Coordinates of C-alpha atoms in Angstrom, one line a residue:
X1 CA -4.2 4.1 -8.0
X2 CA -5.6 5.1 -4.6
X3 CA -8.8 6.5 -6.2
X4 CA -9.4 4.2 -9.1
X5 CA -12.7 2.4 -9.4
X6 CA -11.2 -0.8 -10.6
X7 CA -12.2 -3.9 -8.6
X8 CA -8.6 -4.9 -8.2
X9 CA -7.5 -1.4 -6.9
X10 CA -7.4 -2.6 -3.3
X11 CA -4.8 -5.3 -4.2
X12 CA -2.9 -3.2 -6.8
X13 CA -2.3 -0.3 -4.5
X14 CA -0.1 -2.5 -2.3
X15 CA 2.1 -3.4 -5.2
X16 CA 2.5 0.3 -5.9
X17 CA 3.3 1.0 -2.3
X18 CA 6.0 -1.8 -2.2
X19 CA 7.7 -0.1 -5.2
X20 CA 7.4 3.3 -3.4
X21 CA 9.0 1.8 -0.2
X22 CA 12.0 0.5 -2.2
X23 CA 12.4 4.0 -3.8
X24 CA 12.2 5.6 -0.3
X25 CA 14.9 3.2 1.0
X26 CA 17.1 4.1 -1.9
X27 CA 16.6 7.9 -1.3
X28 CA 17.3 7.4 2.4
X29 CA 20.7 5.9 1.6
X30 CA 21.7 9.0 -0.4
X31 CA 23.5 11.5 1.8
X32 CA 22.5 14.4 -0.5
X33 CA 18.8 13.5 0.1
X34 CA 18.9 13.3 3.9
X35 CA 18.3 17.0 4.5
X36 CA 15.0 16.7 2.6
X37 CA 13.9 13.9 5.0
X38 CA 14.9 16.1 8.0
X39 CA 13.0 19.1 6.6
X40 CA 9.9 17.0 6.1
X41 CA 10.2 15.6 9.7
X42 CA 10.6 19.1 11.1
X43 CA 7.4 20.2 9.4
X44 CA 5.7 17.1 10.7
X45 CA 6.8 18.0 14.2
X46 CA 5.8 21.6 13.7
X47 CA 9.3 23.0 14.1
X48 CA 10.3 25.8 11.8
X49 CA 8.4 27.1 8.8
X50 CA 4.9 26.6 7.6
X51 CA 3.7 23.0 7.7
X52 CA 3.1 21.3 4.4
X53 CA -0.6 20.5 4.0
X54 CA -1.8 17.0 3.2
X55 CA -5.2 15.7 2.3
X56 CA -7.2 15.0 5.4
X57 CA -7.3 11.6 7.1
X58 CA -10.6 9.7 7.2
X59 CA -13.3 11.4 9.3
X60 CA -13.0 10.6 13.0
X61 CA -9.4 9.6 12.8
X62 CA -7.6 10.5 16.1
X63 CA -4.4 10.9 14.1
X64 CA -5.5 13.6 11.7
X65 CA -2.1 15.2 11.3
X66 CA -2.1 18.1 8.8
X67 CA 1.5 17.5 7.7
X68 CA 2.6 15.3 4.9
X69 CA 5.1 13.5 7.3
X70 CA 2.3 13.0 9.8
X71 CA 0.1 11.4 7.2
X72 CA 3.1 9.3 6.1
X73 CA 3.7 7.9 9.6
X74 CA 0.0 7.2 10.1
X75 CA -0.3 5.2 6.8
X76 CA 2.9 3.3 7.5
X77 CA 1.5 2.0 10.8
X78 CA -2.0 1.4 9.4
X79 CA -0.7 -0.5 6.4
X80 CA 1.8 -2.6 8.4
X81 CA -1.0 -3.5 11.0
X82 CA -3.5 -4.5 8.3
X83 CA -1.0 -6.5 6.2
X84 CA 0.5 -8.3 9.2
X85 CA -3.0 -9.1 10.6
X86 CA -4.1 -10.6 7.2
X87 CA -0.9 -12.5 6.6
X88 CA -1.0 -14.0 10.1
X89 CA -4.6 -15.1 9.7
X90 CA -3.7 -16.7 6.3
X91 CA -0.6 -18.4 7.6
X92 CA -2.6 -19.9 10.5
X93 CA -5.1 -21.3 8.0
X94 CA -2.4 -22.7 5.9
X95 CA -0.7 -24.4 8.9
X96 CA -4.1 -25.9 9.9
X97 CA -4.7 -27.0 6.3
X98 CA -1.3 -28.7 6.2
X99 CA -2.0 -30.6 9.5
X100 CA -5.3 -31.7 8.0
X101 CA -3.7 -33.0 4.9
X102 CA -1.0 -34.8 6.9
X103 CA -3.8 -36.7 8.7
X104 CA -4.2 -39.1 5.8
X105 CA -7.2 -41.0 7.2
X106 CA -9.0 -37.9 8.3
X107 CA -8.4 -36.2 5.0
X108 CA -9.6 -39.2 3.0
X109 CA -12.8 -39.4 5.1
X110 CA -13.8 -35.9 4.0
X111 CA -16.2 -35.6 1.0
X112 CA -14.4 -34.7 -2.2
X113 CA -16.2 -31.3 -2.4
X114 CA -14.9 -30.4 1.1
X115 CA -11.4 -31.4 0.1
X116 CA -11.6 -29.3 -3.1
X117 CA -12.9 -26.3 -1.2
X118 CA -10.1 -26.5 1.3
X119 CA -7.5 -26.9 -1.3
X120 CA -8.8 -23.9 -3.2
X121 CA -8.9 -21.8 -0.1
X122 CA -5.3 -22.8 0.8
X123 CA -4.1 -21.9 -2.7
X124 CA -5.7 -18.5 -2.4
X125 CA -4.0 -17.9 0.9
X126 CA -0.7 -19.1 -0.4
X127 CA -0.9 -16.7 -3.3
X128 CA -1.8 -13.7 -1.1
X129 CA 0.6 -14.2 1.8
X130 CA 4.0 -13.5 0.0
X131 CA 2.9 -10.1 -1.2
X132 CA 1.3 -9.1 2.1
X133 CA 4.4 -10.2 4.1
X134 CA 6.8 -8.4 1.6
X135 CA 4.9 -5.1 2.1
X136 CA 4.5 -5.5 5.9
X137 CA 8.3 -6.1 6.1
X138 CA 8.9 -3.0 3.9
X139 CA 6.7 -0.9 6.2
X140 CA 8.5 -2.0 9.3
X141 CA 11.9 -1.5 7.5
X142 CA 10.8 2.1 6.6
X143 CA 9.8 2.8 10.2
X144 CA 13.2 1.4 11.1
X145 CA 15.3 3.7 8.9
X146 CA 13.2 6.8 9.6
X147 CA 13.7 6.3 13.3
X148 CA 17.5 5.7 13.0
X149 CA 18.1 9.4 12.6
X150 CA 17.2 11.5 15.7
X151 CA 15.8 14.3 13.5
X152 CA 13.4 12.0 11.6
X153 CA 12.6 9.9 14.7
X154 CA 11.3 12.9 16.6
X155 CA 7.8 13.0 15.1
X156 CA 7.4 9.3 16.0
X157 CA 7.7 10.4 19.6
X158 CA 5.4 13.4 19.4
X159 CA 2.4 13.6 21.6
X160 CA 0.2 12.8 18.6
X161 CA 2.1 9.7 17.5
X162 CA 3.9 8.1 20.5
X163 CA 0.9 6.2 21.7
X164 CA 0.0 5.0 18.2
X165 CA 3.6 4.0 17.6
X166 CA 3.9 2.1 20.9
X167 CA 0.6 0.2 20.3
X168 CA 1.7 -0.8 16.8
X169 CA 5.2 -2.0 17.9
X170 CA 3.7 -4.0 20.8
X171 CA 1.1 -5.6 18.5
X172 CA 3.8 -6.6 15.9
X173 CA 5.9 -8.1 18.7
X174 CA 3.0 -10.0 20.1
X175 CA 2.4 -11.5 16.6
X176 CA 6.1 -12.4 16.1
X177 CA 7.2 -13.5 19.5
X178 CA 4.0 -14.3 21.4
X179 CA 2.6 -17.8 22.0
X180 CA 0.4 -17.5 18.8
X181 CA 3.6 -17.8 16.7
X182 CA 3.5 -21.6 17.2
X183 CA 0.4 -21.8 15.1
X184 CA 2.2 -20.2 12.1
X185 CA 4.6 -23.0 11.3
X186 CA 4.2 -24.0 7.7
X187 CA 6.1 -26.6 5.7
X188 CA 7.8 -24.2 3.3
X189 CA 8.1 -20.7 4.9
X190 CA 10.5 -19.5 2.3
X191 CA 8.0 -20.0 -0.5
X192 CA 5.6 -17.8 1.4
X193 CA 8.3 -15.1 2.1
X194 CA 7.7 -15.8 5.8
X195 CA 10.9 -14.8 7.6
X196 CA 9.9 -14.1 11.2
X197 CA 13.4 -13.9 12.6
X198 CA 14.3 -11.1 10.1
X199 CA 11.1 -9.3 10.7
X200 CA 11.6 -9.6 14.5
X201 CA 15.1 -8.2 14.1
X202 CA 13.8 -5.2 12.2
X203 CA 11.2 -4.6 14.8
X204 CA 13.8 -4.8 17.6
X205 CA 15.8 -2.2 15.8
X206 CA 12.8 0.2 15.9
X207 CA 12.5 -0.2 19.6
X208 CA 16.2 0.6 20.0
X209 CA 16.1 3.5 17.6
X210 CA 13.1 5.1 19.5
X211 CA 14.8 4.6 22.8
X212 CA 18.0 6.3 21.6
X213 CA 16.0 9.2 20.1
X214 CA 13.9 9.6 23.3
X215 CA 17.1 9.7 25.4
X216 CA 18.8 12.1 23.0
X217 CA 15.9 14.6 22.8
X218 CA 14.5 14.3 26.3
X219 CA 16.9 12.5 28.5
X220 CA 15.4 10.5 31.4
X221 CA 12.1 12.3 30.9
X222 CA 12.0 11.3 27.2
X223 CA 12.7 7.7 28.1
X224 CA 10.0 7.7 30.7
X225 CA 7.5 9.0 28.2
X226 CA 8.3 6.3 25.7
X227 CA 8.2 3.6 28.4
X228 CA 4.9 4.9 29.7
X229 CA 3.4 4.8 26.2
X230 CA 4.6 1.2 25.7
X231 CA 3.3 0.0 29.0
X232 CA 0.0 1.8 28.8
X233 CA -1.0 -0.2 25.7
X234 CA -3.9 -2.4 26.9
X235 CA -4.2 -4.4 23.7
X236 CA -0.8 -6.1 23.4
X237 CA 1.4 -5.2 26.3
X238 CA 1.7 -7.6 29.3
X239 CA 4.0 -7.2 32.3
X240 CA 4.2 -11.0 32.4

């Protein structure tokens, strides 16, 4: 599905990845399968044994990890960022559209063609948002459970990933808890699978998991490294 030439491949691959994320969550809950996760993470961190080779990341990527687990982490963050970005943009447009419709006089004053175009755009956004939010939530949940075990959390705190991880977490937090969230209020969030409190709770769990893993593996120095990575993010972090 990742290499198909079909026009719908870009959309279809996210449905496949959602199914994969559910399978991974099931496997994570199996005690008999946990050693396989830890072994994969150990390869990703370069500890013990020959690293499993994965196809290369796009040219120029600063996160060109050679391990399968490294590629797994990279794509989780990339997908979650893209999906949340797109969903937030569409939610903001839907919220603006609902305000426009609620202004009966202003809506009636628009030409019929303009109203039709806006209704069509809103319908397209409403159809796309649930799937994007479902997979974004699944990506964050996967980051959550893979950081809940110190052995599988370690690669997230590696030199190659800690900055990328910190930037992504801060970016998600800014979306979910920053001032821009006020522009995402829609009439029926449930119909759009928009559950910001649940997503925020999942995100908070990742911060806690990484802090525990950093303290477990590196003590005060590990915590300082994580804190520095979070604070050095110039895109989303603010001391205010």
